[in-house]
Amino acid sequence: METSVASSGSQAAAPPRARHVPLALALFTAPWGFVVANAAYAWATRDGGSDSTGAEALALTAAHPGEMRLSTVAAMLGSLLMVPAVLGARRLIGDRSRTLGFLGATLMAAGYICYFAVAFAGITGTVMAERGGPVADYAAILDGAQNDPSVIWVFLLFVLGNLVGTLLLGLALLRARVVPLWAAAGIMLWPPLHVIGLVAGTEWFEVAGAVTQAVGLVVTGARLLAASR
């Protein structure tokens, strides 16, 4: 009888760890999608260029189709995986910084869902650039799609989740003391480095920020696995 009870208890304890494993794997992998995406874009723009307008995006993609396609696909994969990743971070935080963790995780998840949509649109530009044809018309279509009033909220929510959400989640991890200070700081470095890169006009700040964020989230995943043992 005692052996049977012990076995049942062991089986009952197994599901929480099993549920943590996929979330931890997402924390291990999701942020590296953005390292690849930002690095590919940085390499494509190493001699100048940007995707600020439809015309500029088409010109950049025509000059560097491989890098731009890689950047787009990596960003899409990272965005998909970031949703379970932030759920894993929220689970690790638990009740220690409940409100801050909930806000950060919710904003990040919503923001990266929107980022998937934003990144997916990049494939359209890639196909246009590779096909050739009326570039001015293609550029007008891309600009119109980004500036259409019905989808402005997608870009705004992406920015809110990507910058504010990441900062709040990092603060929640720090306040909850579930990861080392340097790991939480690495996550929180992404928003300022991203903004600095935009102001400075170079993508390499974003690459650095993506790396520090990735390291911080990997540590978060490791702590989540350790906490479930």
mmCIF file with all atom_site columns, C-alpha atoms in Angstrom:
data_model
loop_
_atom_site.group_PDB
_atom_site.id
_atom_site.type_symbol
_atom_site.label_atom_id
_atom_site.label_alt_id
_atom_site.label_comp_id
_atom_site.label_asym_id
_atom_site.label_entity_id
_atom_site.label_seq_id
_atom_site.pdbx_PDB_ins_code
_atom_site.Cartn_x
_atom_site.Cartn_y
_atom_site.Cartn_z
_atom_site.occupancy
_atom_site.B_iso_or_equiv
_atom_site.pdbx_formal_charge
_atom_site.auth_seq_id
_atom_site.auth_comp_id
_atom_site.auth_asym_id
_atom_site.auth_atom_id
_atom_site.pdbx_PDB_model_num
ATOM 1   C CA . MET A 1 1   ? 0.000  0.000  0.000   1.00 0.00 ? 1   MET A CA 1
ATOM 2   C CA . GLU A 1 2   ? 2.805  2.433  0.921   1.00 0.00 ? 2   GLU A CA 1
ATOM 3   C CA . THR A 1 3   ? 4.598  1.671  -2.328  1.00 0.00 ? 3   THR A CA 1
ATOM 4   C CA . SER A 1 4   ? 1.442  2.359  -4.304  1.00 0.00 ? 4   SER A CA 1
ATOM 5   C CA . VAL A 1 5   ? 0.871  5.734  -2.606  1.00 0.00 ? 5   VAL A CA 1
ATOM 6   C CA . ALA A 1 6   ? 4.456  6.837  -3.199  1.00 0.00 ? 6   ALA A CA 1
ATOM 7   C CA . SER A 1 7   ? 4.184  5.934  -6.853  1.00 0.00 ? 7   SER A CA 1
ATOM 8   C CA . SER A 1 8   ? 0.976  7.940  -7.208  1.00 0.00 ? 8   SER A CA 1
ATOM 9   C CA . GLY A 1 9   ? 2.588  10.949 -5.568  1.00 0.00 ? 9   GLY A CA 1
ATOM 10  C CA . SER A 1 10  ? 5.531  10.723 -7.923  1.00 0.00 ? 10  SER A CA 1
ATOM 11  C CA . GLN A 1 11  ? 3.230  10.602 -10.916 1.00 0.00 ? 11  GLN A CA 1
ATOM 12  C CA . ALA A 1 12  ? 1.209  13.550 -9.632  1.00 0.00 ? 12  ALA A CA 1
ATOM 13  C CA . ALA A 1 13  ? 4.378  15.621 -9.287  1.00 0.00 ? 13  ALA A CA 1
ATOM 14  C CA . ALA A 1 14  ? 5.450  14.930 -12.851 1.00 0.00 ? 14  ALA A CA 1
ATOM 15  C CA . PRO A 1 15  ? 2.944  17.039 -14.840 1.00 0.00 ? 15  PRO A CA 1
ATOM 16  C CA . PRO A 1 16  ? 4.126  20.491 -13.561 1.00 0.00 ? 16  PRO A CA 1
ATOM 17  C CA . ARG A 1 17  ? 7.691  19.763 -14.697 1.00 0.00 ? 17  ARG A CA 1
ATOM 18  C CA . ALA A 1 18  ? 6.425  18.418 -18.003 1.00 0.00 ? 18  ALA A CA 1
ATOM 19  C CA . ARG A 1 19  ? 4.459  21.627 -18.528 1.00 0.00 ? 19  ARG A CA 1
ATOM 20  C CA . HIS A 1 20  ? 7.534  23.723 -17.743 1.00 0.00 ? 20  HIS A CA 1
ATOM 21  C CA . VAL A 1 21  ? 9.765  22.015 -20.303 1.00 0.00 ? 21  VAL A CA 1
ATOM 22  C CA . PRO A 1 22  ? 8.129  23.462 -23.465 1.00 0.00 ? 22  PRO A CA 1
ATOM 23  C CA . LEU A 1 23  ? 8.059  26.928 -21.904 1.00 0.00 ? 23  LEU A CA 1
ATOM 24  C CA . ALA A 1 24  ? 11.727 26.651 -20.953 1.00 0.00 ? 24  ALA A CA 1
ATOM 25  C CA . LEU A 1 25  ? 12.604 25.470 -24.466 1.00 0.00 ? 25  LEU A CA 1
ATOM 26  C CA . ALA A 1 26  ? 10.826 28.536 -25.844 1.00 0.00 ? 26  ALA A CA 1
ATOM 27  C CA . LEU A 1 27  ? 12.889 30.743 -23.518 1.00 0.00 ? 27  LEU A CA 1
ATOM 28  C CA . PHE A 1 28  ? 16.049 29.022 -24.770 1.00 0.00 ? 28  PHE A CA 1
ATOM 29  C CA . THR A 1 29  ? 15.232 29.486 -28.457 1.00 0.00 ? 29  THR A CA 1
ATOM 30  C CA . ALA A 1 30  ? 12.866 32.438 -29.050 1.00 0.00 ? 30  ALA A CA 1
ATOM 31  C CA . PRO A 1 31  ? 15.276 35.333 -28.414 1.00 0.00 ? 31  PRO A CA 1
ATOM 32  C CA . TRP A 1 32  ? 17.904 33.956 -30.773 1.00 0.00 ? 32  TRP A CA 1
ATOM 33  C CA . GLY A 1 33  ? 15.471 34.452 -33.627 1.00 0.00 ? 33  GLY A CA 1
ATOM 34  C CA . PHE A 1 34  ? 15.788 38.183 -33.021 1.00 0.00 ? 34  PHE A CA 1
ATOM 35  C CA . VAL A 1 35  ? 19.569 37.968 -32.766 1.00 0.00 ? 35  VAL A CA 1
ATOM 36  C CA . VAL A 1 36  ? 19.594 36.387 -36.235 1.00 0.00 ? 36  VAL A CA 1
ATOM 37  C CA . ALA A 1 37  ? 16.967 38.808 -37.576 1.00 0.00 ? 37  ALA A CA 1
ATOM 38  C CA . ASN A 1 38  ? 18.793 41.901 -36.353 1.00 0.00 ? 38  ASN A CA 1
ATOM 39  C CA . ALA A 1 39  ? 22.214 40.603 -37.388 1.00 0.00 ? 39  ALA A CA 1
ATOM 40  C CA . ALA A 1 40  ? 20.981 39.803 -40.906 1.00 0.00 ? 40  ALA A CA 1
ATOM 41  C CA . TYR A 1 41  ? 19.419 43.248 -41.224 1.00 0.00 ? 41  TYR A CA 1
ATOM 42  C CA . ALA A 1 42  ? 22.563 44.890 -39.828 1.00 0.00 ? 42  ALA A CA 1
ATOM 43  C CA . TRP A 1 43  ? 24.662 43.087 -42.426 1.00 0.00 ? 43  TRP A CA 1
ATOM 44  C CA . ALA A 1 44  ? 22.287 44.085 -45.219 1.00 0.00 ? 44  ALA A CA 1
ATOM 45  C CA . THR A 1 45  ? 22.507 47.741 -44.179 1.00 0.00 ? 45  THR A CA 1
ATOM 46  C CA . ARG A 1 46  ? 26.236 47.777 -43.435 1.00 0.00 ? 46  ARG A CA 1
ATOM 47  C CA . ASP A 1 47  ? 26.825 50.070 -46.425 1.00 0.00 ? 47  ASP A CA 1
ATOM 48  C CA . GLY A 1 48  ? 23.662 52.095 -45.900 1.00 0.00 ? 48  GLY A CA 1
ATOM 49  C CA . GLY A 1 49  ? 20.030 51.686 -46.763 1.00 0.00 ? 49  GLY A CA 1
ATOM 50  C CA . SER A 1 50  ? 16.903 51.117 -44.706 1.00 0.00 ? 50  SER A CA 1
ATOM 51  C CA . ASP A 1 51  ? 13.334 49.893 -44.927 1.00 0.00 ? 51  ASP A CA 1
ATOM 52  C CA . SER A 1 52  ? 11.726 53.078 -43.604 1.00 0.00 ? 52  SER A CA 1
ATOM 53  C CA . THR A 1 53  ? 9.650  53.553 -46.760 1.00 0.00 ? 53  THR A CA 1
ATOM 54  C CA . GLY A 1 54  ? 8.321  51.201 -49.383 1.00 0.00 ? 54  GLY A CA 1
ATOM 55  C CA . ALA A 1 55  ? 10.809 52.421 -51.981 1.00 0.00 ? 55  ALA A CA 1
ATOM 56  C CA . GLU A 1 56  ? 13.753 52.048 -49.602 1.00 0.00 ? 56  GLU A CA 1
ATOM 57  C CA . ALA A 1 57  ? 12.605 48.596 -48.522 1.00 0.00 ? 57  ALA A CA 1
ATOM 58  C CA . LEU A 1 58  ? 12.354 47.411 -52.121 1.00 0.00 ? 58  LEU A CA 1
ATOM 59  C CA . ALA A 1 59  ? 15.791 48.797 -52.969 1.00 0.00 ? 59  ALA A CA 1
ATOM 60  C CA . LEU A 1 60  ? 17.366 47.190 -49.912 1.00 0.00 ? 60  LEU A CA 1
ATOM 61  C CA . THR A 1 61  ? 15.692 43.852 -50.565 1.00 0.00 ? 61  THR A CA 1
ATOM 62  C CA . ALA A 1 62  ? 16.701 43.895 -54.228 1.00 0.00 ? 62  ALA A CA 1
ATOM 63  C CA . ALA A 1 63  ? 20.321 44.464 -53.190 1.00 0.00 ? 63  ALA A CA 1
ATOM 64  C CA . HIS A 1 64  ? 20.327 41.905 -50.346 1.00 0.00 ? 64  HIS A CA 1
ATOM 65  C CA . PRO A 1 65  ? 17.498 39.400 -50.909 1.00 0.00 ? 65  PRO A CA 1
ATOM 66  C CA . GLY A 1 66  ? 19.070 36.589 -48.902 1.00 0.00 ? 66  GLY A CA 1
ATOM 67  C CA . GLU A 1 67  ? 19.748 38.662 -45.799 1.00 0.00 ? 67  GLU A CA 1
ATOM 68  C CA . MET A 1 68  ? 16.318 40.277 -45.873 1.00 0.00 ? 68  MET A CA 1
ATOM 69  C CA . ARG A 1 69  ? 14.519 36.962 -46.290 1.00 0.00 ? 69  ARG A CA 1
ATOM 70  C CA . LEU A 1 70  ? 16.546 35.473 -43.436 1.00 0.00 ? 70  LEU A CA 1
ATOM 71  C CA . SER A 1 71  ? 15.770 38.479 -41.243 1.00 0.00 ? 71  SER A CA 1
ATOM 72  C CA . THR A 1 72  ? 12.049 38.171 -41.960 1.00 0.00 ? 72  THR A CA 1
ATOM 73  C CA . VAL A 1 73  ? 11.789 34.428 -41.342 1.00 0.00 ? 73  VAL A CA 1
ATOM 74  C CA . ALA A 1 74  ? 13.910 34.604 -38.175 1.00 0.00 ? 74  ALA A CA 1
ATOM 75  C CA . ALA A 1 75  ? 11.743 37.418 -36.816 1.00 0.00 ? 75  ALA A CA 1
ATOM 76  C CA . MET A 1 76  ? 8.588  35.424 -37.547 1.00 0.00 ? 76  MET A CA 1
ATOM 77  C CA . LEU A 1 77  ? 9.882  32.313 -35.792 1.00 0.00 ? 77  LEU A CA 1
ATOM 78  C CA . GLY A 1 78  ? 11.131 34.358 -32.854 1.00 0.00 ? 78  GLY A CA 1
ATOM 79  C CA . SER A 1 79  ? 7.756  36.073 -32.543 1.00 0.00 ? 79  SER A CA 1
ATOM 80  C CA . LEU A 1 80  ? 5.895  32.758 -32.469 1.00 0.00 ? 80  LEU A CA 1
ATOM 81  C CA . LEU A 1 81  ? 8.177  31.302 -29.818 1.00 0.00 ? 81  LEU A CA 1
ATOM 82  C CA . MET A 1 82  ? 8.226  34.470 -27.724 1.00 0.00 ? 82  MET A CA 1
ATOM 83  C CA . VAL A 1 83  ? 4.590  33.965 -26.682 1.00 0.00 ? 83  VAL A CA 1
ATOM 84  C CA . PRO A 1 84  ? 5.229  30.706 -24.765 1.00 0.00 ? 84  PRO A CA 1
ATOM 85  C CA . ALA A 1 85  ? 8.569  32.140 -23.650 1.00 0.00 ? 85  ALA A CA 1
ATOM 86  C CA . VAL A 1 86  ? 6.975  35.057 -21.794 1.00 0.00 ? 86  VAL A CA 1
ATOM 87  C CA . LEU A 1 87  ? 4.393  32.677 -20.330 1.00 0.00 ? 87  LEU A CA 1
ATOM 88  C CA . GLY A 1 88  ? 7.311  30.688 -18.947 1.00 0.00 ? 88  GLY A CA 1
ATOM 89  C CA . ALA A 1 89  ? 8.858  33.818 -17.452 1.00 0.00 ? 89  ALA A CA 1
ATOM 90  C CA . ARG A 1 90  ? 5.507  34.718 -15.916 1.00 0.00 ? 90  ARG A CA 1
ATOM 91  C CA . ARG A 1 91  ? 5.232  31.247 -14.395 1.00 0.00 ? 91  ARG A CA 1
ATOM 92  C CA . LEU A 1 92  ? 8.691  31.581 -12.866 1.00 0.00 ? 92  LEU A CA 1
ATOM 93  C CA . ILE A 1 93  ? 7.770  34.950 -11.340 1.00 0.00 ? 93  ILE A CA 1
ATOM 94  C CA . GLY A 1 94  ? 4.642  33.485 -9.765  1.00 0.00 ? 94  GLY A CA 1
ATOM 95  C CA . ASP A 1 95  ? 3.220  35.601 -6.950  1.00 0.00 ? 95  ASP A CA 1
ATOM 96  C CA . ARG A 1 96  ? 6.480  37.371 -6.127  1.00 0.00 ? 96  ARG A CA 1
ATOM 97  C CA . SER A 1 97  ? 5.818  40.292 -8.482  1.00 0.00 ? 97  SER A CA 1
ATOM 98  C CA . ARG A 1 98  ? 2.408  39.310 -9.726  1.00 0.00 ? 98  ARG A CA 1
ATOM 99  C CA . THR A 1 99  ? 1.031  42.548 -11.193 1.00 0.00 ? 99  THR A CA 1
ATOM 100 C CA . LEU A 1 100 ? 4.248  43.683 -12.843 1.00 0.00 ? 100 LEU A CA 1
ATOM 101 C CA . GLY A 1 101 ? 4.886  40.221 -14.240 1.00 0.00 ? 101 GLY A CA 1
ATOM 102 C CA . PHE A 1 102 ? 1.349  39.973 -15.601 1.00 0.00 ? 102 PHE A CA 1
ATOM 103 C CA . LEU A 1 103 ? 1.551  43.375 -17.301 1.00 0.00 ? 103 LEU A CA 1
ATOM 104 C CA . GLY A 1 104 ? 4.965  42.699 -18.780 1.00 0.00 ? 104 GLY A CA 1
ATOM 105 C CA . ALA A 1 105 ? 4.096  39.219 -20.042 1.00 0.00 ? 105 ALA A CA 1
ATOM 106 C CA . THR A 1 106 ? 0.748  40.329 -21.466 1.00 0.00 ? 106 THR A CA 1
ATOM 107 C CA . LEU A 1 107 ? 2.214  43.308 -23.294 1.00 0.00 ? 107 LEU A CA 1
ATOM 108 C CA . MET A 1 108 ? 5.130  41.282 -24.643 1.00 0.00 ? 108 MET A CA 1
ATOM 109 C CA . ALA A 1 109 ? 2.913  38.442 -25.851 1.00 0.00 ? 109 ALA A CA 1
ATOM 110 C CA . ALA A 1 110 ? 0.524  40.855 -27.572 1.00 0.00 ? 110 ALA A CA 1
ATOM 111 C CA . GLY A 1 111 ? 3.409  42.860 -29.009 1.00 0.00 ? 111 GLY A CA 1
ATOM 112 C CA . TYR A 1 112 ? 5.141  39.858 -30.526 1.00 0.00 ? 112 TYR A CA 1
ATOM 113 C CA . ILE A 1 113 ? 1.892  38.520 -31.965 1.00 0.00 ? 113 ILE A CA 1
ATOM 114 C CA . CYS A 1 114 ? 1.655  41.865 -33.743 1.00 0.00 ? 114 CYS A CA 1
ATOM 115 C CA . TYR A 1 115 ? 5.323  41.680 -34.713 1.00 0.00 ? 115 TYR A CA 1
ATOM 116 C CA . PHE A 1 116 ? 4.649  38.383 -36.471 1.00 0.00 ? 116 PHE A CA 1
ATOM 117 C CA . ALA A 1 117 ? 2.139  40.221 -38.654 1.00 0.00 ? 117 ALA A CA 1
ATOM 118 C CA . VAL A 1 118 ? 4.581  43.075 -39.266 1.00 0.00 ? 118 VAL A CA 1
ATOM 119 C CA . ALA A 1 119 ? 7.423  40.701 -40.154 1.00 0.00 ? 119 ALA A CA 1
ATOM 120 C CA . PHE A 1 120 ? 5.216  38.557 -42.389 1.00 0.00 ? 120 PHE A CA 1
ATOM 121 C CA . ALA A 1 121 ? 4.499  41.622 -44.511 1.00 0.00 ? 121 ALA A CA 1
ATOM 122 C CA . GLY A 1 122 ? 8.212  41.710 -45.300 1.00 0.00 ? 122 GLY A CA 1
ATOM 123 C CA . ILE A 1 123 ? 7.795  38.619 -47.469 1.00 0.00 ? 123 ILE A CA 1
ATOM 124 C CA . THR A 1 124 ? 5.525  40.644 -49.744 1.00 0.00 ? 124 THR A CA 1
ATOM 125 C CA . GLY A 1 125 ? 8.292  43.170 -50.289 1.00 0.00 ? 125 GLY A CA 1
ATOM 126 C CA . THR A 1 126 ? 10.780 40.384 -50.956 1.00 0.00 ? 126 THR A CA 1
ATOM 127 C CA . VAL A 1 127 ? 8.555  38.825 -53.622 1.00 0.00 ? 127 VAL A CA 1
ATOM 128 C CA . MET A 1 128 ? 7.973  42.230 -55.229 1.00 0.00 ? 128 MET A CA 1
ATOM 129 C CA . ALA A 1 129 ? 11.691 42.986 -55.327 1.00 0.00 ? 129 ALA A CA 1
ATOM 130 C CA . GLU A 1 130 ? 12.529 39.588 -56.823 1.00 0.00 ? 130 GLU A CA 1
ATOM 131 C CA . ARG A 1 131 ? 9.751  39.767 -59.420 1.00 0.00 ? 131 ARG A CA 1
ATOM 132 C CA . GLY A 1 132 ? 10.546 43.245 -60.676 1.00 0.00 ? 132 GLY A CA 1
ATOM 133 C CA . GLY A 1 133 ? 7.995  45.435 -62.386 1.00 0.00 ? 133 GLY A CA 1
ATOM 134 C CA . PRO A 1 134 ? 6.382  48.754 -61.455 1.00 0.00 ? 134 PRO A CA 1
ATOM 135 C CA . VAL A 1 135 ? 8.556  49.598 -58.449 1.00 0.00 ? 135 VAL A CA 1
ATOM 136 C CA . ALA A 1 136 ? 6.777  52.899 -57.790 1.00 0.00 ? 136 ALA A CA 1
ATOM 137 C CA . ASP A 1 137 ? 3.432  51.106 -57.611 1.00 0.00 ? 137 ASP A CA 1
ATOM 138 C CA . TYR A 1 138 ? 4.868  48.390 -55.376 1.00 0.00 ? 138 TYR A CA 1
ATOM 139 C CA . ALA A 1 139 ? 6.311  51.036 -53.053 1.00 0.00 ? 139 ALA A CA 1
ATOM 140 C CA . ALA A 1 140 ? 2.960  52.824 -52.882 1.00 0.00 ? 140 ALA A CA 1
ATOM 141 C CA . ILE A 1 141 ? 1.244  49.551 -51.944 1.00 0.00 ? 141 ILE A CA 1
ATOM 142 C CA . LEU A 1 142 ? 3.751  48.851 -49.152 1.00 0.00 ? 142 LEU A CA 1
ATOM 143 C CA . ASP A 1 143 ? 3.435  52.390 -47.792 1.00 0.00 ? 143 ASP A CA 1
ATOM 144 C CA . GLY A 1 144 ? -0.337 52.242 -47.996 1.00 0.00 ? 144 GLY A CA 1
ATOM 145 C CA . ALA A 1 145 ? -0.467 48.939 -46.124 1.00 0.00 ? 145 ALA A CA 1
ATOM 146 C CA . GLN A 1 146 ? 1.680  50.309 -43.290 1.00 0.00 ? 146 GLN A CA 1
ATOM 147 C CA . ASN A 1 147 ? -0.141 53.631 -43.030 1.00 0.00 ? 147 ASN A CA 1
ATOM 148 C CA . ASP A 1 148 ? -3.703 52.358 -43.357 1.00 0.00 ? 148 ASP A CA 1
ATOM 149 C CA . PRO A 1 149 ? -5.714 53.597 -40.332 1.00 0.00 ? 149 PRO A CA 1
ATOM 150 C CA . SER A 1 150 ? -7.225 50.158 -39.766 1.00 0.00 ? 150 SER A CA 1
ATOM 151 C CA . VAL A 1 151 ? -3.832 48.593 -38.959 1.00 0.00 ? 151 VAL A CA 1
ATOM 152 C CA . ILE A 1 152 ? -1.976 51.400 -37.189 1.00 0.00 ? 152 ILE A CA 1
ATOM 153 C CA . TRP A 1 153 ? -2.851 49.772 -33.869 1.00 0.00 ? 153 TRP A CA 1
ATOM 154 C CA . VAL A 1 154 ? -0.833 46.699 -34.858 1.00 0.00 ? 154 VAL A CA 1
ATOM 155 C CA . PHE A 1 155 ? 2.363  48.746 -35.089 1.00 0.00 ? 155 PHE A CA 1
ATOM 156 C CA . LEU A 1 156 ? 1.572  50.683 -31.909 1.00 0.00 ? 156 LEU A CA 1
ATOM 157 C CA . LEU A 1 157 ? 0.896  47.521 -29.906 1.00 0.00 ? 157 LEU A CA 1
ATOM 158 C CA . PHE A 1 158 ? 4.078  45.970 -31.257 1.00 0.00 ? 158 PHE A CA 1
ATOM 159 C CA . VAL A 1 159 ? 6.120  48.970 -30.095 1.00 0.00 ? 159 VAL A CA 1
ATOM 160 C CA . LEU A 1 160 ? 4.393  48.973 -26.705 1.00 0.00 ? 160 LEU A CA 1
ATOM 161 C CA . GLY A 1 161 ? 4.987  45.277 -26.133 1.00 0.00 ? 161 GLY A CA 1
ATOM 162 C CA . ASN A 1 162 ? 8.502  45.243 -27.550 1.00 0.00 ? 162 ASN A CA 1
ATOM 163 C CA . LEU A 1 163 ? 9.766  48.173 -25.484 1.00 0.00 ? 163 LEU A CA 1
ATOM 164 C CA . VAL A 1 164 ? 7.536  48.731 -22.451 1.00 0.00 ? 164 VAL A CA 1
ATOM 165 C CA . GLY A 1 165 ? 6.526  45.090 -22.038 1.00 0.00 ? 165 GLY A CA 1
ATOM 166 C CA . THR A 1 166 ? 10.131 43.874 -22.119 1.00 0.00 ? 166 THR A CA 1
ATOM 167 C CA . LEU A 1 167 ? 11.176 46.470 -19.554 1.00 0.00 ? 167 LEU A CA 1
ATOM 168 C CA . LEU A 1 168 ? 8.308  45.547 -17.218 1.00 0.00 ? 168 LEU A CA 1
ATOM 169 C CA . LEU A 1 169 ? 9.015  41.821 -17.480 1.00 0.00 ? 169 LEU A CA 1
ATOM 170 C CA . GLY A 1 170 ? 12.683 42.396 -16.722 1.00 0.00 ? 170 GLY A CA 1
ATOM 171 C CA . LEU A 1 171 ? 11.757 44.506 -13.706 1.00 0.00 ? 171 LEU A CA 1
ATOM 172 C CA . ALA A 1 172 ? 9.359  41.805 -12.519 1.00 0.00 ? 172 ALA A CA 1
ATOM 173 C CA . LEU A 1 173 ? 12.083 39.154 -12.757 1.00 0.00 ? 173 LEU A CA 1
ATOM 174 C CA . LEU A 1 174 ? 14.411 41.470 -10.840 1.00 0.00 ? 174 LEU A CA 1
ATOM 175 C CA . ARG A 1 175 ? 11.874 42.266 -8.107  1.00 0.00 ? 175 ARG A CA 1
ATOM 176 C CA . ALA A 1 176 ? 10.921 38.614 -7.745  1.00 0.00 ? 176 ALA A CA 1
ATOM 177 C CA . ARG A 1 177 ? 14.614 37.692 -7.381  1.00 0.00 ? 177 ARG A CA 1
ATOM 178 C CA . VAL A 1 178 ? 14.169 34.586 -9.475  1.00 0.00 ? 178 VAL A CA 1
ATOM 179 C CA . VAL A 1 179 ? 17.117 35.346 -11.781 1.00 0.00 ? 179 VAL A CA 1
ATOM 180 C CA . PRO A 1 180 ? 20.479 37.029 -11.153 1.00 0.00 ? 180 PRO A CA 1
ATOM 181 C CA . LEU A 1 181 ? 20.647 40.815 -11.372 1.00 0.00 ? 181 LEU A CA 1
ATOM 182 C CA . TRP A 1 182 ? 22.775 40.682 -14.514 1.00 0.00 ? 182 TRP A CA 1
ATOM 183 C CA . ALA A 1 183 ? 20.276 38.410 -16.287 1.00 0.00 ? 183 ALA A CA 1
ATOM 184 C CA . ALA A 1 184 ? 17.348 40.740 -15.575 1.00 0.00 ? 184 ALA A CA 1
ATOM 185 C CA . ALA A 1 185 ? 19.514 43.698 -16.609 1.00 0.00 ? 185 ALA A CA 1
ATOM 186 C CA . GLY A 1 186 ? 20.323 41.943 -19.885 1.00 0.00 ? 186 GLY A CA 1
ATOM 187 C CA . ILE A 1 187 ? 16.625 41.674 -20.682 1.00 0.00 ? 187 ILE A CA 1
ATOM 188 C CA . MET A 1 188 ? 16.015 45.314 -19.756 1.00 0.00 ? 188 MET A CA 1
ATOM 189 C CA . LEU A 1 189 ? 18.896 46.483 -21.951 1.00 0.00 ? 189 LEU A CA 1
ATOM 190 C CA . TRP A 1 190 ? 16.968 45.617 -25.100 1.00 0.00 ? 190 TRP A CA 1
ATOM 191 C CA . PRO A 1 191 ? 14.589 48.642 -25.084 1.00 0.00 ? 191 PRO A CA 1
ATOM 192 C CA . PRO A 1 192 ? 17.251 51.360 -24.596 1.00 0.00 ? 192 PRO A CA 1
ATOM 193 C CA . LEU A 1 193 ? 19.699 49.773 -27.023 1.00 0.00 ? 193 LEU A CA 1
ATOM 194 C CA . HIS A 1 194 ? 16.928 49.449 -29.595 1.00 0.00 ? 194 HIS A CA 1
ATOM 195 C CA . VAL A 1 195 ? 16.064 53.138 -29.245 1.00 0.00 ? 195 VAL A CA 1
ATOM 196 C CA . ILE A 1 196 ? 19.733 54.155 -29.360 1.00 0.00 ? 196 ILE A CA 1
ATOM 197 C CA . GLY A 1 197 ? 20.154 52.150 -32.563 1.00 0.00 ? 197 GLY A CA 1
ATOM 198 C CA . LEU A 1 198 ? 17.203 53.915 -34.159 1.00 0.00 ? 198 LEU A CA 1
ATOM 199 C CA . VAL A 1 199 ? 18.582 57.325 -33.207 1.00 0.00 ? 199 VAL A CA 1
ATOM 200 C CA . ALA A 1 200 ? 22.150 56.490 -34.224 1.00 0.00 ? 200 ALA A CA 1
ATOM 201 C CA . GLY A 1 201 ? 21.036 54.955 -37.505 1.00 0.00 ? 201 GLY A CA 1
ATOM 202 C CA . THR A 1 202 ? 22.881 51.671 -37.038 1.00 0.00 ? 202 THR A CA 1
ATOM 203 C CA . GLU A 1 203 ? 21.426 48.230 -36.417 1.00 0.00 ? 203 GLU A CA 1
ATOM 204 C CA . TRP A 1 204 ? 24.401 46.965 -34.426 1.00 0.00 ? 204 TRP A CA 1
ATOM 205 C CA . PHE A 1 205 ? 23.025 48.446 -31.205 1.00 0.00 ? 205 PHE A CA 1
ATOM 206 C CA . GLU A 1 206 ? 19.920 46.326 -31.769 1.00 0.00 ? 206 GLU A CA 1
ATOM 207 C CA . VAL A 1 207 ? 22.113 43.275 -32.317 1.00 0.00 ? 207 VAL A CA 1
ATOM 208 C CA . ALA A 1 208 ? 23.854 43.902 -28.992 1.00 0.00 ? 208 ALA A CA 1
ATOM 209 C CA . GLY A 1 209 ? 20.512 44.403 -27.254 1.00 0.00 ? 209 GLY A CA 1
ATOM 210 C CA . ALA A 1 210 ? 19.113 41.223 -28.789 1.00 0.00 ? 210 ALA A CA 1
ATOM 211 C CA . VAL A 1 211 ? 22.123 39.265 -27.504 1.00 0.00 ? 211 VAL A CA 1
ATOM 212 C CA . THR A 1 212 ? 21.824 40.600 -23.940 1.00 0.00 ? 212 THR A CA 1
ATOM 213 C CA . GLN A 1 213 ? 18.092 39.877 -23.980 1.00 0.00 ? 213 GLN A CA 1
ATOM 214 C CA . ALA A 1 214 ? 18.728 36.360 -25.266 1.00 0.00 ? 214 ALA A CA 1
ATOM 215 C CA . VAL A 1 215 ? 21.222 35.627 -22.504 1.00 0.00 ? 215 VAL A CA 1
ATOM 216 C CA . GLY A 1 216 ? 18.808 36.912 -19.874 1.00 0.00 ? 216 GLY A CA 1
ATOM 217 C CA . LEU A 1 217 ? 15.929 34.820 -21.200 1.00 0.00 ? 217 LEU A CA 1
ATOM 218 C CA . VAL A 1 218 ? 18.101 31.702 -21.441 1.00 0.00 ? 218 VAL A CA 1
ATOM 219 C CA . VAL A 1 219 ? 18.963 32.112 -17.755 1.00 0.00 ? 219 VAL A CA 1
ATOM 220 C CA . THR A 1 220 ? 15.245 32.547 -17.058 1.00 0.00 ? 220 THR A CA 1
ATOM 221 C CA . GLY A 1 221 ? 14.546 29.273 -18.857 1.00 0.00 ? 221 GLY A CA 1
ATOM 222 C CA . ALA A 1 222 ? 17.238 27.482 -16.864 1.00 0.00 ? 222 ALA A CA 1
ATOM 223 C CA . ARG A 1 223 ? 15.783 28.800 -13.601 1.00 0.00 ? 223 ARG A CA 1
ATOM 224 C CA . LEU A 1 224 ? 12.303 27.692 -14.668 1.00 0.00 ? 224 LEU A CA 1
ATOM 225 C CA . LEU A 1 225 ? 13.555 24.157 -15.227 1.00 0.00 ? 225 LEU A CA 1
ATOM 226 C CA . ALA A 1 226 ? 15.418 24.177 -11.922 1.00 0.00 ? 226 ALA A CA 1
ATOM 227 C CA . ALA A 1 227 ? 12.351 25.433 -10.046 1.00 0.00 ? 227 ALA A CA 1
ATOM 228 C CA . SER A 1 228 ? 10.235 22.575 -11.393 1.00 0.00 ? 228 SER A CA 1
ATOM 229 C CA . ARG A 1 229 ? 12.503 19.817 -10.081 1.00 0.00 ? 229 ARG A CA 1
#
